[in-house]
């Protein structure tokens, strides 16, 4: 679609996508760009170069938005701030190694420092807490090896997955309660991967990397697992790559991939019954946005 509209390719490895206002922002990892497109037409408004000193790609990873700004984590150990009017970079802050997930709540930016590119010498294990107003890092909280996705609930509690080292350090689903720096592990969720929080419920992909997964549902207010398997109609999804919820309808979307062939997108109603499936949508489908 992007190619048809703009007569050029999007780039190498579109890693995240965010709808904010009337624009869609796409982090294109290996190409080192942030593509800004008009949401209604798909027309490119600007391609922002995300380059470090020397012209190398910053490898943009994940996106979040607040107050007319878009924030981008990048594998050059930074978070970059983009003004959504000028569509220009207007700030940056150093964080930990190879930041991945990002969430914003109560005038703070929370960034998971994975250290994923440094795996041979040791992953990072911290969550950066950044003051939203001053764009300065206030502290780092040790959360566990190789943190990935970060989300918040309505109470300001911070939830995150730590992936571990794919060996003797297992993954875990964790929470930092609002106003605290204490990290608590939530038991009963094996090998958590990506997750999303909607209406104070966390939908968590659970299962070892690259094998069949289940979708666990955790109630953030009641602080308990309410389902070990959200999918209620027997639909089997080989490998879940990401999960997204439509905040209006409550429909849940699961992207599936085998990392080689075009993957599928499944839509489920709020009761876990499949409504439809889009087959072969592209290699490694991941992010869904709703307009």
Tab-separated table of C-alpha atoms in Angstrom:
chain	number	residue	atom	x	y	z
A	1	UNK	CA	0.000	0.000	0.000
A	2	UNK	CA	2.759	2.454	0.937
A	3	UNK	CA	4.584	1.621	-2.296
A	4	UNK	CA	1.442	2.162	-4.371
A	5	UNK	CA	0.731	5.549	-2.789
A	6	UNK	CA	4.263	6.941	-2.545
A	7	UNK	CA	6.035	5.187	-5.443
A	8	UNK	CA	8.875	4.074	-3.175
A	9	UNK	CA	9.426	1.411	-0.564
A	10	UNK	CA	8.964	2.013	3.140
A	11	UNK	CA	12.433	0.715	3.992
A	12	UNK	CA	14.170	-2.138	5.787
A	13	UNK	CA	12.340	-3.623	8.830
A	14	UNK	CA	9.353	-1.542	9.884
A	15	UNK	CA	9.511	-2.286	13.615
A	16	UNK	CA	6.720	-0.215	15.188
A	17	UNK	CA	3.785	1.966	14.158
A	18	UNK	CA	1.780	4.577	16.044
A	19	UNK	CA	-1.368	6.508	15.170
A	20	UNK	CA	-1.296	9.913	16.876
A	21	UNK	CA	-3.624	12.699	15.808
A	22	UNK	CA	-4.036	12.667	12.037
A	23	UNK	CA	-0.670	11.028	11.355
A	24	UNK	CA	0.852	7.570	11.486
A	25	UNK	CA	4.471	7.259	12.614
A	26	UNK	CA	6.491	4.220	11.512
A	27	UNK	CA	9.894	3.304	12.968
A	28	UNK	CA	11.955	1.701	10.194
A	29	UNK	CA	14.739	-0.008	12.075
A	30	UNK	CA	17.544	-0.900	9.683
A	31	UNK	CA	16.923	2.027	7.349
A	32	UNK	CA	17.249	4.459	10.246
A	33	UNK	CA	14.117	6.447	9.473
A	34	UNK	CA	10.881	7.552	11.075
A	35	UNK	CA	8.262	7.661	8.346
A	36	UNK	CA	5.372	10.079	8.952
A	37	UNK	CA	2.291	9.463	6.817
A	38	UNK	CA	-1.169	10.956	6.541
A	39	UNK	CA	-3.502	8.502	8.252
A	40	UNK	CA	-6.385	8.836	5.800
A	41	UNK	CA	-4.380	8.530	2.575
A	42	UNK	CA	-1.086	6.815	3.420
A	43	UNK	CA	0.784	9.679	1.766
A	44	UNK	CA	4.234	10.316	3.190
A	45	UNK	CA	4.499	13.721	4.854
A	46	UNK	CA	8.132	13.406	5.873
A	47	UNK	CA	10.878	10.849	6.233
A	48	UNK	CA	12.869	11.804	9.323
A	49	UNK	CA	16.431	10.524	9.329
A	50	UNK	CA	17.259	8.759	12.581
A	51	UNK	CA	21.044	8.795	12.437
A	52	UNK	CA	23.772	8.933	15.048
A	53	UNK	CA	27.048	10.802	14.720
A	54	UNK	CA	28.777	9.523	11.611
A	55	UNK	CA	25.571	8.917	9.705
A	56	UNK	CA	24.865	5.428	11.011
A	57	UNK	CA	21.305	4.281	11.664
A	58	UNK	CA	20.156	4.814	15.234
A	59	UNK	CA	18.024	1.700	14.665
A	60	UNK	CA	14.690	3.108	15.896
A	61	UNK	CA	12.636	0.509	17.759
A	62	UNK	CA	9.463	1.557	19.632
A	63	UNK	CA	7.171	4.583	19.774
A	64	UNK	CA	5.019	6.441	22.293
A	65	UNK	CA	3.304	9.840	22.191
A	66	UNK	CA	2.161	12.525	24.604
A	67	UNK	CA	1.540	16.269	24.541
A	68	UNK	CA	2.198	16.831	20.849
A	69	UNK	CA	5.454	14.869	20.871
A	70	UNK	CA	6.424	11.398	19.681
A	71	UNK	CA	9.178	9.554	21.543
A	72	UNK	CA	11.385	6.955	19.843
A	73	UNK	CA	13.642	4.369	21.478
A	74	UNK	CA	16.711	3.502	19.421
A	75	UNK	CA	19.494	0.958	19.637
A	76	UNK	CA	22.101	3.734	19.917
A	77	UNK	CA	21.033	3.905	23.596
A	78	UNK	CA	18.826	6.984	23.257
A	79	UNK	CA	15.250	8.192	23.334
A	80	UNK	CA	14.550	10.838	20.688
A	81	UNK	CA	11.727	13.399	20.867
A	82	UNK	CA	9.895	14.446	17.689
A	83	UNK	CA	7.691	17.550	17.462
A	84	UNK	CA	4.475	16.583	15.670
A	85	UNK	CA	3.945	20.042	14.142
A	86	UNK	CA	7.388	20.723	12.671
A	87	UNK	CA	8.072	16.974	12.215
A	88	UNK	CA	11.611	17.583	13.398
A	89	UNK	CA	13.783	16.172	16.169
A	90	UNK	CA	13.754	18.564	19.114
A	91	UNK	CA	15.382	16.594	21.910
A	92	UNK	CA	17.191	13.436	22.949
A	93	UNK	CA	18.243	11.685	26.153
A	94	UNK	CA	20.718	8.884	26.798
A	95	UNK	CA	19.365	5.770	28.518
A	96	UNK	CA	20.636	2.195	28.977
A	97	UNK	CA	21.769	-0.307	26.378
A	98	UNK	CA	19.575	-1.022	23.374
A	99	UNK	CA	16.249	0.373	24.638
A	100	UNK	CA	13.094	-1.397	23.469
A	101	UNK	CA	9.658	-0.831	25.005
A	102	UNK	CA	8.445	2.612	26.049
A	103	UNK	CA	5.431	3.880	27.992
A	104	UNK	CA	4.347	7.289	29.318
A	105	UNK	CA	2.368	7.941	32.511
A	106	UNK	CA	2.171	10.676	35.168
A	107	UNK	CA	4.808	12.916	33.547
A	108	UNK	CA	7.328	10.087	33.346
A	109	UNK	CA	8.674	8.081	30.416
A	110	UNK	CA	9.513	4.451	31.185
A	111	UNK	CA	12.017	2.735	28.899
A	112	UNK	CA	13.086	-0.924	28.925
A	113	UNK	CA	16.842	-1.205	28.354
A	114	UNK	CA	17.311	-4.638	26.786
A	115	UNK	CA	20.988	-4.777	25.900
A	116	UNK	CA	19.883	-7.098	23.120
A	117	UNK	CA	22.775	-6.275	20.801
A	118	UNK	CA	25.238	-6.924	23.628
A	119	UNK	CA	23.977	-10.446	24.355
A	120	UNK	CA	27.414	-12.033	24.027
A	121	UNK	CA	28.793	-9.868	26.857
A	122	UNK	CA	25.635	-9.560	28.928
A	123	UNK	CA	22.182	-8.044	28.546
A	124	UNK	CA	21.014	-4.877	30.270
A	125	UNK	CA	18.605	-5.270	33.183
A	126	UNK	CA	17.226	-1.794	33.802
A	127	UNK	CA	14.178	0.404	33.305
A	128	UNK	CA	14.986	4.084	32.728
A	129	UNK	CA	12.674	6.641	34.352
A	130	UNK	CA	12.724	9.929	32.423
A	131	UNK	CA	11.180	13.251	33.404
A	132	UNK	CA	8.789	14.101	30.578
A	133	UNK	CA	9.116	17.873	31.022
A	134	UNK	CA	12.902	18.180	31.204
A	135	UNK	CA	13.690	15.074	29.116
A	136	UNK	CA	16.302	13.973	31.637
A	137	UNK	CA	16.826	10.535	33.116
A	138	UNK	CA	15.935	10.551	36.809
A	139	UNK	CA	16.987	7.002	37.668
A	140	UNK	CA	17.365	3.431	36.526
A	141	UNK	CA	15.502	0.588	38.221
A	142	UNK	CA	16.919	-2.936	38.038
A	143	UNK	CA	14.083	-5.119	36.744
A	144	UNK	CA	15.680	-8.325	35.444
A	145	UNK	CA	17.608	-9.551	32.426
A	146	UNK	CA	16.633	-8.301	28.964
A	147	UNK	CA	13.431	-6.274	29.560
A	148	UNK	CA	11.184	-5.802	26.533
A	149	UNK	CA	7.588	-4.554	26.461
A	150	UNK	CA	6.403	-1.847	28.905
A	151	UNK	CA	2.771	-0.828	29.531
A	152	UNK	CA	0.830	1.069	32.216
A	153	UNK	CA	-2.632	0.671	33.710
A	154	UNK	CA	-5.082	3.382	34.821
A	155	UNK	CA	-3.589	3.456	38.333
A	156	UNK	CA	-0.127	4.294	37.041
A	157	UNK	CA	1.279	0.831	37.749
A	158	UNK	CA	4.069	-0.147	35.351
A	159	UNK	CA	4.013	-3.634	33.837
A	160	UNK	CA	6.850	-5.152	31.869
A	161	UNK	CA	8.221	-8.385	30.512
A	162	UNK	CA	11.799	-9.510	31.003
A	163	UNK	CA	12.890	-12.095	28.470
A	164	UNK	CA	15.876	-13.508	30.340
A	165	UNK	CA	18.896	-14.897	28.512
A	166	UNK	CA	17.194	-17.753	26.625
A	167	UNK	CA	19.065	-20.146	28.924
A	168	UNK	CA	19.375	-20.400	32.685
A	169	UNK	CA	17.616	-17.077	33.341
A	170	UNK	CA	13.906	-17.451	32.512
A	171	UNK	CA	11.561	-14.684	31.471
A	172	UNK	CA	9.034	-13.123	33.842
A	173	UNK	CA	6.065	-10.752	33.966
A	174	UNK	CA	6.653	-7.946	36.469
A	175	UNK	CA	4.996	-4.892	37.997
A	176	UNK	CA	6.174	-1.694	39.656
A	177	UNK	CA	3.302	-0.138	41.569
A	178	UNK	CA	2.652	3.588	41.216
A	179	UNK	CA	4.866	5.652	43.508
A	180	UNK	CA	7.233	2.747	44.149
A	181	UNK	CA	10.549	1.537	42.756
A	182	UNK	CA	10.056	-2.008	44.022
A	183	UNK	CA	9.838	-4.632	41.289
A	184	UNK	CA	7.464	-7.545	41.904
A	185	UNK	CA	7.262	-10.742	39.860
A	186	UNK	CA	3.774	-11.961	38.954
A	187	UNK	CA	3.700	-15.746	39.253
A	188	UNK	CA	2.012	-18.162	36.889
A	189	UNK	CA	2.942	-16.654	33.501
A	190	UNK	CA	5.566	-18.753	31.733
A	191	UNK	CA	7.994	-17.133	29.289
A	192	UNK	CA	6.001	-13.922	28.696
A	193	UNK	CA	6.617	-12.182	25.393
A	194	UNK	CA	4.822	-9.085	24.064
A	195	UNK	CA	1.625	-7.912	25.725
A	196	UNK	CA	-0.943	-5.130	25.662
A	197	UNK	CA	-3.078	-3.556	28.395
A	198	UNK	CA	-6.630	-2.507	27.560
A	199	UNK	CA	-9.346	-1.604	30.076
A	200	UNK	CA	-6.970	-2.615	32.891
A	201	UNK	CA	-6.535	-6.121	31.547
A	202	UNK	CA	-3.197	-7.369	30.264
A	203	UNK	CA	-3.232	-9.793	27.328
A	204	UNK	CA	0.113	-11.569	27.435
A	205	UNK	CA	1.696	-13.860	24.857
A	206	UNK	CA	3.078	-16.739	26.925
A	207	UNK	CA	5.434	-19.465	25.744
A	208	UNK	CA	9.051	-20.020	24.827
A	209	UNK	CA	10.459	-17.971	21.954
A	210	UNK	CA	9.645	-19.451	18.547
A	211	UNK	CA	7.196	-22.152	19.700
A	212	UNK	CA	3.429	-22.411	20.097
A	213	UNK	CA	2.032	-19.799	22.456
A	214	UNK	CA	-1.017	-19.157	24.597
A	215	UNK	CA	-2.640	-15.841	25.467
A	216	UNK	CA	-2.902	-15.220	29.217
A	217	UNK	CA	-5.260	-12.558	30.615
A	218	UNK	CA	-4.278	-10.724	33.811
A	219	UNK	CA	-6.602	-8.338	35.676
A	220	UNK	CA	-4.458	-5.359	36.699
A	221	UNK	CA	-6.968	-4.039	39.251
A	222	UNK	CA	-7.758	-7.373	40.906
A	223	UNK	CA	-4.103	-8.375	40.520
A	224	UNK	CA	-4.807	-11.915	39.397
A	225	UNK	CA	-4.787	-14.139	36.314
A	226	UNK	CA	-8.342	-14.499	35.023
A	227	UNK	CA	-7.614	-16.779	32.066
A	228	UNK	CA	-4.737	-19.039	31.075
A	229	UNK	CA	-6.022	-19.096	27.500
A	230	UNK	CA	-8.032	-16.191	26.087
A	231	UNK	CA	-8.872	-18.041	22.862
A	232	UNK	CA	-12.063	-19.946	23.665
A	233	UNK	CA	-13.067	-21.586	20.376
A	234	UNK	CA	-10.129	-23.901	19.811
A	235	UNK	CA	-8.389	-21.703	17.232
A	236	UNK	CA	-4.714	-22.631	17.125
A	237	UNK	CA	-2.081	-20.036	16.283
A	238	UNK	CA	1.388	-21.526	15.691
A	239	UNK	CA	3.549	-18.614	16.834
A	240	UNK	CA	2.136	-15.331	18.138
A	241	UNK	CA	4.251	-12.306	17.223
A	242	UNK	CA	2.185	-9.523	18.784
A	243	UNK	CA	-1.205	-8.720	20.286
A	244	UNK	CA	-3.305	-5.546	19.989
A	245	UNK	CA	-6.770	-4.543	21.220
A	246	UNK	CA	-9.190	-2.184	19.475
A	247	UNK	CA	-10.035	0.228	22.339
A	248	UNK	CA	-13.510	0.943	20.924
A	249	UNK	CA	-14.850	-2.494	19.972
A	250	UNK	CA	-12.733	-4.554	22.339
A	251	UNK	CA	-11.754	-6.855	19.461
A	252	UNK	CA	-8.357	-8.441	19.932
A	253	UNK	CA	-5.866	-8.934	17.089
A	254	UNK	CA	-3.067	-11.494	17.094
A	255	UNK	CA	-0.300	-11.389	14.492
A	256	UNK	CA	1.276	-14.752	13.683
A	257	UNK	CA	4.604	-15.483	12.026
A	258	UNK	CA	7.152	-18.196	11.321
A	259	UNK	CA	9.795	-15.546	10.462
A	260	UNK	CA	10.099	-16.940	6.904
A	261	UNK	CA	6.727	-16.891	5.129
A	262	UNK	CA	4.006	-14.198	5.065
A	263	UNK	CA	2.131	-14.373	8.362
A	264	UNK	CA	-1.537	-14.103	9.290
A	265	UNK	CA	-3.648	-11.691	11.328
A	266	UNK	CA	-6.420	-13.098	13.530
A	267	UNK	CA	-9.319	-11.071	14.946
A	268	UNK	CA	-11.158	-12.293	18.068
A	269	UNK	CA	-14.154	-10.843	19.865
A	270	UNK	CA	-13.889	-9.941	23.549
A	271	UNK	CA	-15.018	-13.471	24.458
A	272	UNK	CA	-12.126	-15.102	22.634
A	273	UNK	CA	-14.016	-16.356	19.576
A	274	UNK	CA	-12.416	-15.776	16.173
A	275	UNK	CA	-14.305	-13.319	13.952
A	276	UNK	CA	-12.010	-13.516	10.917
A	277	UNK	CA	-8.492	-14.246	9.731
A	278	UNK	CA	-6.422	-12.383	7.150
A	279	UNK	CA	-3.927	-14.756	5.566
A	280	UNK	CA	-0.444	-14.005	4.217
A	281	UNK	CA	-0.518	-10.296	5.072
A	282	UNK	CA	3.285	-10.001	4.958
A	283	UNK	CA	6.513	-11.188	6.554
A	284	UNK	CA	6.459	-10.884	10.359
A	285	UNK	CA	3.210	-8.922	10.833
A	286	UNK	CA	3.213	-7.156	14.177
A	287	UNK	CA	1.525	-3.822	14.868
A	288	UNK	CA	-2.121	-2.895	14.251
A	289	UNK	CA	-3.471	0.656	14.655
A	290	UNK	CA	-7.102	1.789	14.711
A	291	UNK	CA	-8.569	4.965	13.260
